[in-house]
PDB file of C-alpha atoms in Angstrom:
ATOM      1  CA  MET P   1     -60.312 -31.938 130.314  1.00 58.00           C
ATOM      2  CA  LYS P   2     -60.347 -32.657 134.061  1.00 62.00           C
ATOM      3  CA  ARG P   3     -58.233 -30.507 136.358  1.00 64.00           C
ATOM      4  CA  TYR P   4     -55.966 -32.275 138.798  1.00 59.00           C
ATOM      5  CA  LYS P   5     -56.140 -31.094 142.424  1.00 58.00           C
ATOM      6  CA  SER P   6     -53.383 -32.240 144.692  1.00 64.00           C
ATOM      7  CA  PRO P   7     -54.150 -33.667 148.143  1.00 65.00           C
ATOM      8  CA  LYS P   8     -52.362 -30.650 149.650  1.00 72.00           C
ATOM      9  CA  PHE P   9     -54.752 -28.293 147.815  1.00 66.00           C
ATOM     10  CA  LYS P  10     -57.720 -30.225 149.243  1.00 65.00           C
ATOM     11  CA  GLN P  11     -56.235 -29.980 152.739  1.00 69.00           C
ATOM     12  CA  ILE P  12     -55.822 -26.220 152.366  1.00 71.00           C
ATOM     13  CA  ILE P  13     -59.429 -25.785 151.201  1.00 70.00           C
ATOM     14  CA  ALA P  14     -60.681 -27.992 154.063  1.00 64.00           C
ATOM     15  CA  GLY P  15     -58.597 -25.964 156.533  1.00 63.00           C
ATOM     16  CA  ILE P  16     -60.001 -22.693 155.226  1.00 72.00           C
ATOM     17  CA  ALA P  17     -63.551 -24.085 155.497  1.00 64.00           C
ATOM     18  CA  VAL P  18     -62.985 -25.211 159.100  1.00 62.00           C
ATOM     19  CA  MET P  19     -61.433 -21.868 160.066  1.00 60.00           C
ATOM     20  CA  GLY P  20     -64.303 -19.992 158.422  1.00 55.00           C
ATOM     21  CA  GLY P  21     -66.809 -22.112 160.313  1.00 54.00           C
ATOM     22  CA  MET P  22     -65.044 -21.427 163.602  1.00 49.00           C
ATOM     23  CA  VAL P  23     -65.038 -17.678 162.975  1.00 46.00           C
ATOM     24  CA  ILE P  24     -68.745 -17.717 162.169  1.00 46.00           C
ATOM     25  CA  PHE P  25     -69.516 -19.899 165.217  1.00 45.00           C
ATOM     26  CA  GLN P  26     -67.521 -17.667 167.574  1.00 44.00           C
ATOM     27  CA  GLY P  27     -68.984 -14.463 166.121  1.00 49.00           C
ATOM     28  CA  ARG P  28     -72.603 -15.566 166.003  1.00 46.00           C
ATOM     29  CA  TYR P  29     -73.502 -13.592 169.133  1.00 48.00           C
ATOM     30  CA  GLN P  30     -72.100 -10.449 167.563  1.00 49.00           C
ATOM     31  CA  LEU P  31     -74.392 -10.878 164.585  1.00 50.00           C
ATOM     32  CA  TYR P  32     -77.490 -12.537 166.012  1.00 55.00           C
ATOM     33  CA  PHE P  33     -79.308 -12.148 169.311  1.00 73.00           C
ATOM     34  CA  ASP P  34     -81.479 -14.956 170.669  1.00 84.00           C
ATOM     35  CA  ASN P  35     -83.009 -14.834 174.124  1.00 87.00           C
ATOM     36  CA  GLY P  36     -84.409 -18.362 174.120  1.00 87.00           C
ATOM     37  CA  ASN P  37     -87.806 -19.108 175.641  1.00 85.00           C
ATOM     38  CA  GLY P  38     -87.184 -18.579 179.329  1.00 91.00           C
ATOM     39  CA  GLY P  39     -87.932 -21.246 181.942  1.00 91.00           C
ATOM     40  CA  ASN P  40     -90.793 -23.356 183.242  1.00 91.00           C
ATOM     41  CA  ASN P  41     -92.433 -20.575 185.221  1.00 93.00           C
ATOM     42  CA  TRP P  42     -91.042 -17.426 183.581  1.00 96.00           C
ATOM     43  CA  LYS P  43     -90.644 -15.899 180.122  1.00 95.00           C
ATOM     44  CA  ILE P  44     -88.143 -13.629 178.424  1.00 95.00           C
ATOM     45  CA  GLY P  45     -89.043 -11.240 175.626  1.00 93.00           C
ATOM     46  CA  SER P  46     -87.725 -11.229 172.081  1.00 91.00           C
ATOM     47  CA  PRO P  47     -84.469  -9.335 171.538  1.00 92.00           C
ATOM     48  CA  GLN P  48     -84.805  -5.644 170.785  1.00 89.00           C
ATOM     49  CA  THR P  49     -81.263  -5.652 169.438  1.00 88.00           C
ATOM     50  CA  HIS P  50     -80.167  -6.773 165.994  1.00 85.00           C
ATOM     51  CA  ILE P  51     -77.132  -6.483 163.758  1.00 85.00           C
ATOM     52  CA  PHE P  52     -78.136  -3.002 162.553  1.00 86.00           C
ATOM     53  CA  ASN P  53     -78.422  -1.349 165.993  1.00 88.00           C
ATOM     54  CA  ALA P  54     -76.279  -3.505 168.308  1.00 88.00           C
ATOM     55  CA  HIS P  55     -72.779  -2.110 167.962  1.00 86.00           C
ATOM     56  CA  GLN P  56     -73.086   1.642 167.510  1.00 90.00           C
ATOM     57  CA  THR P  57     -71.808   3.689 170.434  1.00 92.00           C
ATOM     58  CA  ARG P  58     -74.742   5.144 172.379  1.00 95.00           C
ATOM     59  CA  SER P  59     -75.087   7.925 174.910  1.00 96.00           C
ATOM     60  CA  LEU P  60     -75.544   7.048 178.568  1.00 97.00           C
ATOM     61  CA  ALA P  61     -79.130   8.330 178.421  1.00 98.00           C
ATOM     62  CA  ASP P  62     -79.865   6.093 175.397  1.00 97.00           C
ATOM     63  CA  LEU P  63     -78.409   3.051 177.173  1.00 97.00           C
ATOM     64  CA  GLN P  64     -80.425   3.752 180.314  1.00 98.00           C
ATOM     65  CA  THR P  65     -83.614   4.129 178.268  1.00 98.00           C
ATOM     66  CA  GLN P  66     -82.879   0.870 176.437  1.00 97.00           C
ATOM     67  CA  ALA P  67     -82.214  -0.926 179.740  1.00 98.00           C
ATOM     68  CA  LEU P  68     -85.599   0.188 181.089  1.00 98.00           C
ATOM     69  CA  THR P  69     -87.279  -0.901 177.846  1.00 98.00           C
ATOM     70  CA  LEU P  70     -85.778  -4.390 178.183  1.00 98.00           C
ATOM     71  CA  VAL P  71     -86.682  -4.699 181.874  1.00 98.00           C
ATOM     72  CA  ASN P  72     -90.270  -3.696 181.118  1.00 98.00           C
ATOM     73  CA  ARG P  73     -90.405  -6.058 178.116  1.00 97.00           C
ATOM     74  CA  ASP P  74     -89.555  -8.951 180.447  1.00 98.00           C
ATOM     75  CA  ARG P  75     -91.831  -7.797 183.260  1.00 98.00           C
ATOM     76  CA  GLN P  76     -94.763  -7.480 180.875  1.00 97.00           C
ATOM     77  CA  ARG P  77     -94.062 -10.978 179.432  1.00 97.00           C
ATOM     78  CA  ASN P  78     -94.490 -12.185 183.019  1.00 97.00           C
ATOM     79  CA  ASN P  79     -97.716 -10.225 183.615  1.00 97.00           C
ATOM     80  CA  LEU P  80     -96.099  -7.614 185.852  1.00 98.00           C
ATOM     81  CA  PRO P  81     -96.544  -3.848 185.713  1.00 98.00           C
ATOM     82  CA  PRO P  82     -93.771  -1.773 184.118  1.00 98.00           C
ATOM     83  CA  LEU P  83     -91.197   0.109 186.151  1.00 98.00           C
ATOM     84  CA  VAL P  84     -90.475   3.817 185.797  1.00 98.00           C
ATOM     85  CA  ALA P  85     -87.057   5.439 185.716  1.00 98.00           C
ATOM     86  CA  ASP P  86     -86.179   7.188 188.958  1.00 98.00           C
ATOM     87  CA  PRO P  87     -83.457   9.872 188.811  1.00 98.00           C
ATOM     88  CA  LEU P  88     -82.053   9.178 192.286  1.00 98.00           C
ATOM     89  CA  ILE P  89     -82.013   5.399 191.805  1.00 98.00           C
ATOM     90  CA  THR P  90     -80.353   5.938 188.413  1.00 98.00           C
ATOM     91  CA  LYS P  91     -77.737   8.177 190.035  1.00 98.00           C
ATOM     92  CA  THR P  92     -77.092   5.449 192.622  1.00 98.00           C
ATOM     93  CA  ALA P  93     -76.705   2.763 189.938  1.00 98.00           C
ATOM     94  CA  GLN P  94     -74.475   4.905 187.724  1.00 98.00           C
ATOM     95  CA  GLY P  95     -72.333   5.931 190.675  1.00 98.00           C
ATOM     96  CA  HIS P  96     -71.739   2.312 191.651  1.00 98.00           C
ATOM     97  CA  ALA P  97     -70.896   1.255 188.063  1.00 98.00           C
ATOM     98  CA  GLU P  98     -68.392   4.118 187.794  1.00 98.00           C
ATOM     99  CA  ASP P  99     -66.912   3.372 191.221  1.00 98.00           C
ATOM    100  CA  MET P 100     -66.382  -0.319 190.383  1.00 98.00           C
ATOM    101  CA  ALA P 101     -64.793   0.625 187.050  1.00 96.00           C
ATOM    102  CA  LYS P 102     -62.536   3.310 188.526  1.00 97.00           C
ATOM    103  CA  ARG P 103     -61.342   1.245 191.479  1.00 97.00           C
ATOM    104  CA  ASP P 104     -61.412  -2.097 189.658  1.00 95.00           C
ATOM    105  CA  PHE P 105     -63.534  -4.051 192.140  1.00 96.00           C
ATOM    106  CA  TYR P 106     -66.720  -6.050 191.712  1.00 97.00           C
ATOM    107  CA  GLY P 107     -69.347  -6.457 194.401  1.00 98.00           C
ATOM    108  CA  HIS P 108     -72.635  -5.228 195.783  1.00 98.00           C
ATOM    109  CA  ASP P 109     -70.747  -3.672 198.690  1.00 98.00           C
ATOM    110  CA  THR P 110     -67.924  -1.180 198.205  1.00 98.00           C
ATOM    111  CA  PRO P 111     -64.474  -1.934 199.654  1.00 98.00           C
ATOM    112  CA  GLU P 112     -65.535   0.274 202.599  1.00 98.00           C
ATOM    113  CA  GLY P 113     -68.601  -1.919 203.194  1.00 98.00           C
ATOM    114  CA  LYS P 114     -71.285   0.430 201.788  1.00 98.00           C
ATOM    115  CA  SER P 115     -74.329  -1.536 200.581  1.00 98.00           C
ATOM    116  CA  PRO P 116     -76.670  -0.558 197.735  1.00 98.00           C
ATOM    117  CA  THR P 117     -79.109   0.831 200.313  1.00 98.00           C
ATOM    118  CA  ASP P 118     -76.304   2.760 202.048  1.00 98.00           C
ATOM    119  CA  ARG P 119     -75.307   4.378 198.753  1.00 98.00           C
ATOM    120  CA  TYR P 120     -78.926   5.225 197.907  1.00 98.00           C
ATOM    121  CA  GLN P 121     -79.627   6.728 201.318  1.00 98.00           C
ATOM    122  CA  ALA P 122     -76.369   8.731 201.210  1.00 98.00           C
ATOM    123  CA  LEU P 123     -77.806  10.498 198.149  1.00 98.00           C
ATOM    124  CA  GLY P 124     -81.023  11.299 200.039  1.00 98.00           C
ATOM    125  CA  GLY P 125     -83.107   8.241 199.186  1.00 98.00           C
ATOM    126  CA  LYS P 126     -85.583   6.681 201.588  1.00 98.00           C
ATOM    127  CA  GLY P 127     -85.944   2.943 202.137  1.00 97.00           C
ATOM    128  CA  GLY P 128     -83.968   0.104 200.634  1.00 97.00           C
ATOM    129  CA  ILE P 129     -83.160  -0.937 197.073  1.00 97.00           C
ATOM    130  CA  GLY P 130     -82.508  -4.186 195.253  1.00 97.00           C
ATOM    131  CA  GLU P 131     -79.504  -4.544 192.976  1.00 98.00           C
ATOM    132  CA  ASN P 132     -78.203  -6.599 190.071  1.00 98.00           C
ATOM    133  CA  ILE P 133     -74.597  -6.196 188.920  1.00 98.00           C
ATOM    134  CA  VAL P 134     -72.514  -7.702 186.146  1.00 97.00           C
ATOM    135  CA  VAL P 135     -68.958  -7.340 184.865  1.00 96.00           C
ATOM    136  CA  LEU P 136     -67.702  -8.288 181.438  1.00 92.00           C
ATOM    137  CA  PRO P 137     -63.975  -8.915 181.878  1.00 87.00           C
ATOM    138  CA  GLY P 138     -61.491  -8.140 179.145  1.00 74.00           C
ATOM    139  CA  SER P 139     -64.218  -6.942 176.843  1.00 64.00           C
ATOM    140  CA  PRO P 140     -63.471  -6.163 173.218  1.00 62.00           C
ATOM    141  CA  TYR P 141     -66.309  -3.631 173.469  1.00 55.00           C
ATOM    142  CA  PHE P 142     -64.706  -0.285 173.938  1.00 68.00           C
ATOM    143  CA  SER P 143     -67.984   1.361 173.067  1.00 83.00           C
ATOM    144  CA  LEU P 144     -71.088   1.128 175.170  1.00 91.00           C
ATOM    145  CA  ASN P 145     -73.914  -0.094 172.971  1.00 93.00           C
ATOM    146  CA  TYR P 146     -77.327  -1.744 172.843  1.00 93.00           C
ATOM    147  CA  GLY P 147     -75.742  -5.166 172.248  1.00 92.00           C
ATOM    148  CA  LEU P 148     -74.141  -5.039 175.691  1.00 92.00           C
ATOM    149  CA  VAL P 149     -77.369  -3.912 177.373  1.00 95.00           C
ATOM    150  CA  GLU P 150     -79.285  -6.778 175.717  1.00 95.00           C
ATOM    151  CA  ARG P 151     -76.574  -9.290 176.634  1.00 93.00           C
ATOM    152  CA  PHE P 152     -76.562  -8.203 180.283  1.00 96.00           C
ATOM    153  CA  GLN P 153     -80.373  -8.287 180.521  1.00 97.00           C
ATOM    154  CA  LYS P 154     -80.431 -11.828 179.130  1.00 96.00           C
ATOM    155  CA  SER P 155     -77.764 -12.975 181.600  1.00 96.00           C
ATOM    156  CA  TRP P 156     -79.722 -11.523 184.529  1.00 97.00           C
ATOM    157  CA  MET P 157     -82.957 -13.136 183.353  1.00 97.00           C
ATOM    158  CA  TYR P 158     -81.321 -16.564 183.181  1.00 96.00           C
ATOM    159  CA  SER P 159     -79.903 -16.208 186.716  1.00 96.00           C
ATOM    160  CA  GLU P 160     -82.465 -17.112 189.381  1.00 96.00           C
ATOM    161  CA  GLY P 161     -81.441 -14.520 191.982  1.00 96.00           C
ATOM    162  CA  HIS P 162     -81.148 -11.689 189.460  1.00 97.00           C
ATOM    163  CA  ARG P 163     -84.420 -12.665 187.800  1.00 97.00           C
ATOM    164  CA  LYS P 164     -86.115 -12.502 191.216  1.00 97.00           C
ATOM    165  CA  ASN P 165     -85.125  -8.825 191.458  1.00 97.00           C
ATOM    166  CA  LEU P 166     -86.284  -8.148 187.897  1.00 97.00           C
ATOM    167  CA  LEU P 167     -89.647  -9.814 188.461  1.00 98.00           C
ATOM    168  CA  THR P 168     -90.437  -8.625 192.003  1.00 98.00           C
ATOM    169  CA  PRO P 169     -94.088  -7.514 191.754  1.00 98.00           C
ATOM    170  CA  ASN P 170     -93.766  -4.770 194.395  1.00 97.00           C
ATOM    171  CA  TYR P 171     -90.975  -2.883 192.640  1.00 98.00           C
ATOM    172  CA  THR P 172     -92.135   0.239 190.803  1.00 98.00           C
ATOM    173  CA  LYS P 173     -88.918   2.244 190.224  1.00 98.00           C
ATOM    174  CA  PHE P 174     -85.723   1.525 188.335  1.00 98.00           C
ATOM    175  CA  GLY P 175     -82.223   2.885 187.753  1.00 98.00           C
ATOM    176  CA  TYR P 176     -79.413   1.725 185.484  1.00 98.00           C
ATOM    177  CA  GLY P 177     -75.714   2.428 185.365  1.00 98.00           C
ATOM    178  CA  ILE P 178     -72.960   1.294 183.004  1.00 97.00           C
ATOM    179  CA  ALA P 179     -69.263   2.164 182.884  1.00 96.00           C
ATOM    180  CA  THR P 180     -65.969   0.934 181.446  1.00 93.00           C
ATOM    181  CA  ASN P 181     -62.433   0.777 182.727  1.00 91.00           C
ATOM    182  CA  PRO P 182     -60.238   1.549 179.698  1.00 88.00           C
ATOM    183  CA  ARG P 183     -57.146   0.202 181.444  1.00 89.00           C
ATOM    184  CA  THR P 184     -58.624  -3.267 182.107  1.00 90.00           C
ATOM    185  CA  ALA P 185     -61.222  -3.257 179.268  1.00 90.00           C
ATOM    186  CA  LYS P 186     -63.910  -4.326 181.772  1.00 93.00           C
ATOM    187  CA  VAL P 187     -67.516  -3.197 181.441  1.00 95.00           C
ATOM    188  CA  TYR P 188     -69.647  -2.896 184.608  1.00 97.00           C
ATOM    189  CA  ALA P 189     -73.441  -2.605 184.682  1.00 98.00           C
ATOM    190  CA  VAL P 190     -75.811  -2.050 187.594  1.00 98.00           C
ATOM    191  CA  GLN P 191     -79.590  -2.313 187.913  1.00 98.00           C
ATOM    192  CA  ASN P 192     -81.250  -0.858 191.029  1.00 98.00           C
ATOM    193  CA  PHE P 193     -84.892  -1.392 191.965  1.00 98.00           C
ATOM    194  CA  GLN P 194     -87.354  -0.068 194.513  1.00 98.00           C
TER     195      GLN P 194
END
């Protein structure tokens, strides 16, 4: 005996299928990381982040170590020597990420006009530094995790000016900072290079 299915039932099933597809499509970056192949004259490494390690809250030290790992992955894919973590450059990067989050601004220069090099030298550093920054507005990520670090690294690699900093052959030192503003749900990240 054949079961009768009303046209309304078919519409409901079709609607559920479409909604399910939209949820999967929108959430694909939460479940799967793909860095692509890079460009004509540069390469990007394979993601180090996957569904099993992407979303767990990590310590600041873990995030900074992961950021350096990703930078060196991409430098080595482009036949460049790895960078080493520098405590003073890291302090400069972290300070700027926290300052942007606390005061809810976004820029290489502070509202008072202090540049990345000014901030580095104020902490006792010598010479200048390069900087990449990013903000994720209205982020649903209230935890800082490897997924964010991977996402930010990919965005910098696909941006010509940021990639230039990442792949500057003369740079040898690196620092990373990341901070959130719980009031605005923004996440700020900073890479500094020398």
